[in-house]
Amino acid sequence: MDSNRRHLLAAAAALGLARLTPAWAQADAWPTRPVRIVVPYPPGGSSDIIARVIAPRLAEALKQTVVVENKPGANGNLGAGIVVQSAQEGHSVLLCDVGALAISPSVYTKLSFDPSKDLRAVGMLAYSPHVLAVHPDVPARTVPELVALSKKQRLNFAVTAIGSAPHLAAVAVQQATGAQWEYVPYKGGSQAVTDTIGGQTQVIMNGLLATLPHIKGGKLRAIAISKKERMQLVADIPTISEQGVAGFESGTWQGVMAPVTTTDKTASLLAALMGQIVNQPDVKSQLNEQGAEIVVRDPVQLAQFFNSERARWAKVVQSADIRLD
């Protein structure tokens, strides 16, 4: 980061987001038209929640319209492909679970793009651990009890999609415990949650941010969270790690990616602004109370995380022999 950029960041802290960004935007000559945030999942999921929280504040900061568009399909790859194809117009970004995006090259044999080559990292915004939950009628309250029950009766396990991050997290638990359940894939977390509440499926692994309201409302019962240590917000929910799968951790990592042609200046601008927005006290409090932790990482740090997640989950995909066209 050059000295001018450091001075601008310091000015942001001193003067506030709204006063900084007009001069910064002019210096970067971007944006020159409305900005589109593509969420590659249906409404109501973790990425969608965060996108709609930050969009109006980003619009104010950039002095430009910012719209959120849901483009679900193919486990997030449809929306990611749309952003890749938008490279020439230069005003579309992807807000997604970057861990799930890192999984796709290992799962899909005919992926139309390579996220490592066609997209560039912009910034990480938040982390929400997965929560393992059941319909209230399921007579299991711990991971060992759920594993034992799965060996006695059929349990339908709702996942956002085959090859998704929640699916692979469930597979990892299954491999570690010997559980036996049937996976039921959906096109997004919101419908998976709805069907588990309705009893069509009995078990679900999903992001805490999108699932916690239903746990608090008694529509689902939490069995465990996928963080290594207990989370203060839900301190009464034990971790998967402490229930027999030592060191286990997974979750949804909401981050922003953009076409590889996006300039360093634009990526740095977006990363700084979005990082400031999610750290504003009211936004941070709102997301924390819903089960998301603010985890801000710059483009370089996010790229490193993406590459490590790609290598990590490729091993799980290979061992479980999960391949999709």
Tab-separated table of C-alpha atoms in Angstrom:
chain	number	residue	atom	x	y	z
A	1	MET	CA	0.000	0.000	0.000
A	2	ASP	CA	1.476	3.384	-0.993
A	3	SER	CA	1.737	6.348	1.372
A	4	ASN	CA	-1.183	8.204	-0.233
A	5	ARG	CA	-3.459	5.230	0.306
A	6	ARG	CA	-2.383	4.957	3.935
A	7	HIS	CA	-3.173	8.636	4.436
A	8	LEU	CA	-6.607	8.138	2.895
A	9	LEU	CA	-7.341	5.226	5.220
A	10	ALA	CA	-6.274	7.309	8.184
A	11	ALA	CA	-8.517	10.107	6.980
A	12	ALA	CA	-11.403	7.661	6.738
A	13	ALA	CA	-11.103	6.810	10.410
A	14	ALA	CA	-10.874	10.461	11.400
A	15	LEU	CA	-13.494	11.993	9.128
A	16	GLY	CA	-15.936	9.147	8.610
A	17	LEU	CA	-16.947	7.078	5.628
A	18	ALA	CA	-19.308	9.499	3.908
A	19	ARG	CA	-16.849	12.413	3.851
A	20	LEU	CA	-13.964	10.333	2.521
A	21	THR	CA	-15.414	8.456	-0.388
A	22	PRO	CA	-16.325	11.166	-2.948
A	23	ALA	CA	-12.696	12.291	-3.291
A	24	TRP	CA	-11.507	8.713	-3.258
A	25	ALA	CA	-13.971	7.654	-5.926
A	26	GLN	CA	-12.918	10.578	-8.133
A	27	ALA	CA	-9.272	9.668	-7.722
A	28	ASP	CA	-9.990	6.139	-8.867
A	29	ALA	CA	-12.421	7.161	-11.665
A	30	TRP	CA	-14.689	4.347	-10.535
A	31	PRO	CA	-17.616	3.745	-10.477
A	32	THR	CA	-19.008	5.514	-13.534
A	33	ARG	CA	-22.326	3.633	-13.532
A	34	PRO	CA	-24.497	1.609	-11.105
A	35	VAL	CA	-22.707	-1.164	-9.263
A	36	ARG	CA	-24.229	-4.638	-9.192
A	37	ILE	CA	-23.669	-7.055	-6.294
A	38	VAL	CA	-24.481	-10.542	-7.545
A	39	VAL	CA	-25.515	-13.017	-4.842
A	40	PRO	CA	-25.390	-16.485	-6.421
A	41	TYR	CA	-28.035	-17.950	-4.084
A	42	PRO	CA	-31.760	-17.436	-3.439
A	43	PRO	CA	-32.915	-14.635	-1.094
A	44	GLY	CA	-32.718	-15.237	2.639
A	45	GLY	CA	-29.318	-16.902	2.921
A	46	SER	CA	-26.217	-15.595	4.694
A	47	SER	CA	-24.683	-13.902	1.642
A	48	ASP	CA	-27.984	-12.284	0.716
A	49	ILE	CA	-28.485	-10.941	4.239
A	50	ILE	CA	-25.055	-9.308	4.285
A	51	ALA	CA	-25.359	-7.941	0.739
A	52	ARG	CA	-28.628	-6.194	1.555
A	53	VAL	CA	-27.223	-4.749	4.768
A	54	ILE	CA	-24.191	-3.184	3.092
A	55	ALA	CA	-25.658	-2.186	-0.305
A	56	PRO	CA	-27.369	1.073	0.730
A	57	ARG	CA	-24.328	2.244	2.702
A	58	LEU	CA	-22.001	1.393	-0.133
A	59	ALA	CA	-24.253	3.362	-2.489
A	60	GLU	CA	-24.033	6.361	-0.177
A	61	ALA	CA	-20.262	6.073	0.038
A	62	LEU	CA	-19.757	5.700	-3.711
A	63	LYS	CA	-22.418	8.280	-4.642
A	64	GLN	CA	-23.719	5.718	-7.085
A	65	THR	CA	-26.622	3.254	-7.215
A	66	VAL	CA	-25.809	-0.203	-5.840
A	67	VAL	CA	-28.218	-3.036	-6.618
A	68	VAL	CA	-28.313	-6.589	-5.263
A	69	GLU	CA	-29.273	-9.307	-7.732
A	70	ASN	CA	-29.917	-12.919	-6.753
A	71	LYS	CA	-28.699	-15.316	-9.453
A	72	PRO	CA	-29.049	-18.801	-7.933
A	73	GLY	CA	-28.183	-22.027	-9.664
A	74	ALA	CA	-25.517	-24.732	-9.910
A	75	ASN	CA	-24.420	-24.306	-6.300
A	76	GLY	CA	-23.509	-20.653	-6.818
A	77	ASN	CA	-21.632	-21.224	-10.069
A	78	LEU	CA	-24.309	-19.651	-12.258
A	79	GLY	CA	-23.987	-16.305	-10.491
A	80	ALA	CA	-20.206	-16.557	-10.388
A	81	GLY	CA	-20.175	-17.194	-14.132
A	82	ILE	CA	-22.336	-14.122	-14.718
A	83	VAL	CA	-19.781	-11.977	-12.886
A	84	VAL	CA	-16.925	-13.522	-14.861
A	85	GLN	CA	-18.773	-12.653	-18.085
A	86	SER	CA	-19.308	-9.078	-16.881
A	87	ALA	CA	-15.596	-8.268	-17.026
A	88	GLN	CA	-15.968	-5.824	-19.890
A	89	GLU	CA	-18.608	-3.660	-18.182
A	90	GLY	CA	-16.522	-3.609	-14.996
A	91	HIS	CA	-19.231	-2.821	-12.448
A	92	SER	CA	-20.348	-6.236	-11.176
A	93	VAL	CA	-18.973	-8.044	-8.146
A	94	LEU	CA	-19.795	-11.362	-6.510
A	95	LEU	CA	-20.735	-11.605	-2.836
A	96	CYS	CA	-20.709	-15.261	-1.889
A	97	ASP	CA	-19.441	-17.946	0.416
A	98	VAL	CA	-15.867	-17.931	-0.847
A	99	GLY	CA	-15.247	-21.316	0.758
A	100	ALA	CA	-18.027	-22.806	-1.366
A	101	LEU	CA	-16.592	-21.152	-4.464
A	102	ALA	CA	-13.221	-22.701	-3.663
A	103	ILE	CA	-14.857	-26.133	-3.587
A	104	SER	CA	-16.446	-25.908	-7.044
A	105	PRO	CA	-13.350	-26.737	-9.168
A	106	SER	CA	-12.991	-30.027	-7.282
A	107	VAL	CA	-16.661	-30.991	-7.619
A	108	TYR	CA	-17.649	-29.874	-11.119
A	109	THR	CA	-16.085	-31.605	-14.111
A	110	LYS	CA	-17.388	-29.042	-16.628
A	111	LEU	CA	-17.102	-25.722	-14.837
A	112	SER	CA	-17.243	-22.922	-17.421
A	113	PHE	CA	-14.677	-20.820	-15.564
A	114	ASP	CA	-11.788	-21.206	-13.157
A	115	PRO	CA	-12.328	-19.003	-10.098
A	116	SER	CA	-8.587	-18.916	-9.445
A	117	LYS	CA	-7.923	-17.492	-12.920
A	118	ASP	CA	-11.114	-15.640	-13.894
A	119	LEU	CA	-11.940	-13.966	-10.581
A	120	ARG	CA	-9.822	-11.940	-8.209
A	121	ALA	CA	-10.214	-11.524	-4.470
A	122	VAL	CA	-11.586	-8.204	-3.201
A	123	GLY	CA	-12.160	-8.707	0.506
A	124	MET	CA	-13.555	-10.883	3.285
A	125	LEU	CA	-16.446	-9.479	5.308
A	126	ALA	CA	-17.828	-12.007	7.768
A	127	TYR	CA	-17.802	-15.564	9.059
A	128	SER	CA	-20.766	-17.568	10.247
A	129	PRO	CA	-20.166	-21.084	11.551
A	130	HIS	CA	-22.348	-23.881	10.326
A	131	VAL	CA	-24.951	-25.119	12.766
A	132	LEU	CA	-26.033	-28.743	12.876
A	133	ALA	CA	-29.734	-28.683	13.719
A	134	VAL	CA	-32.739	-30.991	13.703
A	135	HIS	CA	-36.504	-30.818	13.553
A	136	PRO	CA	-37.830	-30.619	17.141
A	137	ASP	CA	-39.441	-34.069	16.843
A	138	VAL	CA	-36.059	-35.754	16.301
A	139	PRO	CA	-35.193	-37.557	19.583
A	140	ALA	CA	-31.507	-36.608	19.628
A	141	ARG	CA	-29.825	-33.737	21.429
A	142	THR	CA	-26.124	-34.446	20.918
A	143	VAL	CA	-23.900	-35.506	18.025
A	144	PRO	CA	-23.386	-39.037	19.445
A	145	GLU	CA	-27.145	-39.423	19.911
A	146	LEU	CA	-27.806	-38.224	16.373
A	147	VAL	CA	-25.196	-40.605	14.957
A	148	ALA	CA	-26.716	-43.517	16.887
A	149	LEU	CA	-30.212	-42.592	15.701
A	150	SER	CA	-29.048	-42.411	12.083
A	151	LYS	CA	-28.069	-46.077	12.296
A	152	LYS	CA	-31.522	-47.084	13.511
A	153	GLN	CA	-33.851	-45.074	11.276
A	154	ARG	CA	-33.769	-43.101	8.043
A	155	LEU	CA	-32.767	-39.472	8.497
A	156	ASN	CA	-33.081	-37.071	5.575
A	157	PHE	CA	-30.302	-34.482	5.745
A	158	ALA	CA	-31.012	-31.145	4.024
A	159	VAL	CA	-28.072	-29.446	2.309
A	160	THR	CA	-27.993	-26.339	0.149
A	161	ALA	CA	-26.641	-28.367	-2.779
A	162	ILE	CA	-24.513	-31.411	-3.485
A	163	GLY	CA	-20.920	-30.256	-3.288
A	164	SER	CA	-21.773	-27.154	-1.272
A	165	ALA	CA	-19.809	-26.143	1.818
A	166	PRO	CA	-22.558	-27.356	4.217
A	167	HIS	CA	-22.735	-30.652	2.327
A	168	LEU	CA	-18.991	-31.244	2.574
A	169	ALA	CA	-19.042	-30.259	6.248
A	170	ALA	CA	-21.753	-32.868	6.826
A	171	VAL	CA	-19.740	-35.438	4.846
A	172	ALA	CA	-16.685	-34.705	6.991
A	173	VAL	CA	-18.753	-35.300	10.154
A	174	GLN	CA	-20.197	-38.455	8.622
A	175	GLN	CA	-16.755	-39.777	7.772
A	176	ALA	CA	-15.470	-39.031	11.284
A	177	THR	CA	-18.434	-40.548	13.160
A	178	GLY	CA	-19.811	-43.294	10.923
A	179	ALA	CA	-23.204	-41.599	10.746
A	180	GLN	CA	-25.688	-42.831	8.141
A	181	TRP	CA	-28.070	-40.313	6.618
A	182	GLU	CA	-29.560	-39.514	3.222
A	183	TYR	CA	-28.639	-36.158	1.667
A	184	VAL	CA	-31.436	-34.095	0.137
A	185	PRO	CA	-30.045	-31.259	-2.004
A	186	TYR	CA	-31.697	-27.859	-2.436
A	187	LYS	CA	-30.975	-24.763	-4.502
A	188	GLY	CA	-30.220	-22.662	-1.442
A	189	GLY	CA	-30.161	-22.588	2.330
A	190	SER	CA	-33.510	-20.841	2.799
A	191	GLN	CA	-35.540	-23.663	1.212
A	192	ALA	CA	-33.480	-26.293	3.025
A	193	VAL	CA	-34.326	-24.573	6.310
A	194	THR	CA	-38.010	-24.283	5.367
A	195	ASP	CA	-38.321	-27.997	4.604
A	196	THR	CA	-36.543	-29.019	7.801
A	197	ILE	CA	-38.895	-26.808	9.793
A	198	GLY	CA	-41.777	-28.490	7.957
A	199	GLY	CA	-40.489	-31.988	8.688
A	200	GLN	CA	-39.797	-33.022	5.102
A	201	THR	CA	-36.171	-33.354	6.185
A	202	GLN	CA	-35.020	-34.058	9.714
A	203	VAL	CA	-31.440	-32.771	9.865
A	204	ILE	CA	-29.703	-29.727	8.415
A	205	MET	CA	-26.259	-28.170	8.285
A	206	ASN	CA	-26.451	-24.486	7.429
A	207	GLY	CA	-24.905	-21.097	8.176
A	208	LEU	CA	-25.759	-19.843	11.657
A	209	LEU	CA	-26.596	-16.356	10.350
A	210	ALA	CA	-29.547	-17.659	8.318
A	211	THR	CA	-30.593	-20.382	10.768
A	212	LEU	CA	-30.361	-18.839	14.246
A	213	PRO	CA	-33.746	-17.014	14.118
A	214	HIS	CA	-35.487	-20.366	13.612
A	215	ILE	CA	-33.536	-21.931	16.473
A	216	LYS	CA	-34.458	-19.064	18.763
A	217	GLY	CA	-38.080	-19.418	17.667
A	218	GLY	CA	-38.137	-23.108	18.554
A	219	LYS	CA	-38.722	-24.256	14.983
A	220	LEU	CA	-35.363	-26.051	14.912
A	221	ARG	CA	-33.189	-27.478	17.682
A	222	ALA	CA	-29.458	-26.925	17.553
A	223	ILE	CA	-27.204	-29.929	18.083
A	224	ALA	CA	-23.791	-28.312	17.550
A	225	ILE	CA	-21.903	-25.504	15.847
A	226	SER	CA	-18.864	-25.966	13.652
A	227	LYS	CA	-16.554	-23.492	15.370
A	228	LYS	CA	-13.536	-24.855	17.241
A	229	GLU	CA	-14.558	-23.008	20.403
A	230	ARG	CA	-18.024	-22.117	21.647
A	231	MET	CA	-19.495	-18.897	20.348
A	232	GLN	CA	-20.458	-16.287	22.941
A	233	LEU	CA	-23.736	-15.512	21.177
A	234	VAL	CA	-24.855	-19.134	21.505
A	235	ALA	CA	-22.706	-20.307	24.398
A	236	ASP	CA	-25.223	-23.008	25.264
A	237	ILE	CA	-24.687	-24.774	21.928
A	238	PRO	CA	-21.698	-27.149	22.127
A	239	THR	CA	-19.243	-27.474	19.265
A	240	ILE	CA	-18.903	-30.455	16.952
A	241	SER	CA	-15.269	-30.603	18.063
A	242	GLU	CA	-16.115	-31.158	21.719
A	243	GLN	CA	-18.647	-33.845	20.790
A	244	GLY	CA	-16.191	-36.265	19.272
A	245	VAL	CA	-14.777	-34.720	16.072
A	246	ALA	CA	-11.677	-33.052	17.475
A	247	GLY	CA	-10.534	-29.841	15.783
A	248	PHE	CA	-13.473	-29.734	13.388
A	249	GLU	CA	-14.293	-26.319	11.924
A	250	SER	CA	-16.326	-25.169	8.944
A	251	GLY	CA	-18.670	-22.337	8.082
A	252	THR	CA	-19.715	-19.759	5.557
A	253	TRP	CA	-17.140	-17.093	4.742
A	254	GLN	CA	-18.841	-14.141	3.105
A	255	GLY	CA	-16.457	-12.390	0.792
A	256	VAL	CA	-16.366	-10.372	-2.396
A	257	MET	CA	-14.798	-11.449	-5.669
A	258	ALA	CA	-14.626	-9.534	-8.948
A	259	PRO	CA	-13.568	-10.226	-12.548
A	260	VAL	CA	-9.820	-10.710	-12.855
A	261	THR	CA	-9.634	-7.567	-14.999
A	262	THR	CA	-10.648	-5.417	-12.005
A	263	THR	CA	-7.855	-2.987	-11.163
A	264	ASP	CA	-5.914	-3.062	-7.914
A	265	LYS	CA	-7.218	0.418	-7.116
A	266	THR	CA	-10.852	-0.594	-7.512
A	267	ALA	CA	-10.373	-3.784	-5.515
A	268	SER	CA	-8.622	-1.881	-2.717
A	269	LEU	CA	-11.322	0.792	-2.724
A	270	LEU	CA	-14.128	-1.748	-2.421
A	271	ALA	CA	-12.289	-3.753	0.220
A	272	ALA	CA	-11.666	-0.675	2.361
A	273	LEU	CA	-15.211	0.674	2.039
A	274	MET	CA	-16.941	-2.631	2.685
A	275	GLY	CA	-14.628	-3.327	5.602
A	276	GLN	CA	-15.507	0.035	7.111
A	277	ILE	CA	-19.232	-0.565	6.568
A	278	VAL	CA	-19.401	-3.957	8.306
A	279	ASN	CA	-17.368	-2.530	11.196
A	280	GLN	CA	-19.752	0.378	11.775
A	281	PRO	CA	-21.159	-0.240	15.265
A	282	ASP	CA	-24.810	-0.682	14.278
A	283	VAL	CA	-24.010	-2.967	11.330
A	284	LYS	CA	-21.561	-5.018	13.357
A	285	SER	CA	-24.057	-5.355	16.197
A	286	GLN	CA	-26.858	-6.346	13.811
A	287	LEU	CA	-24.795	-9.074	12.161
A	288	ASN	CA	-23.288	-10.302	15.452
A	289	GLU	CA	-26.727	-10.694	16.984
A	290	GLN	CA	-27.765	-12.849	14.041
A	291	GLY	CA	-24.779	-15.156	14.271
A	292	ALA	CA	-22.101	-13.632	12.037
A	293	GLU	CA	-18.660	-12.526	13.154
A	294	ILE	CA	-17.011	-9.653	11.307
A	295	VAL	CA	-13.810	-10.943	9.708
A	296	VAL	CA	-12.257	-8.356	7.393
A	297	ARG	CA	-9.421	-9.409	5.122
A	298	ASP	CA	-7.823	-7.484	2.274
A	299	PRO	CA	-7.472	-8.791	-1.309
A	300	VAL	CA	-4.148	-10.522	-0.657
A	301	GLN	CA	-5.343	-12.196	2.532
A	302	LEU	CA	-8.576	-13.337	0.900
A	303	ALA	CA	-6.679	-14.810	-2.059
A	304	GLN	CA	-4.485	-16.779	0.343
A	305	PHE	CA	-7.566	-18.036	2.206
A	306	PHE	CA	-9.266	-19.045	-1.048
A	307	ASN	CA	-6.273	-21.101	-2.157
A	308	SER	CA	-5.967	-22.853	1.212
A	309	GLU	CA	-9.693	-23.713	1.233
A	310	ARG	CA	-9.467	-25.048	-2.317
A	311	ALA	CA	-6.687	-27.443	-1.278
A	312	ARG	CA	-8.392	-28.412	1.998
A	313	TRP	CA	-11.769	-29.376	0.578
A	314	ALA	CA	-10.349	-31.038	-2.533
A	315	LYS	CA	-9.211	-33.842	-0.221
A	316	VAL	CA	-12.727	-34.291	1.210
A	317	VAL	CA	-14.247	-34.262	-2.284
A	318	GLN	CA	-11.768	-36.883	-3.465
A	319	SER	CA	-12.283	-39.176	-0.464
A	320	ALA	CA	-16.075	-38.962	-0.785
A	321	ASP	CA	-15.911	-39.314	-4.598
A	322	ILE	CA	-18.228	-36.368	-5.230
A	323	ARG	CA	-18.253	-35.320	-8.886
A	324	LEU	CA	-20.882	-33.374	-10.833
A	325	ASP	CA	-21.159	-32.417	-14.491
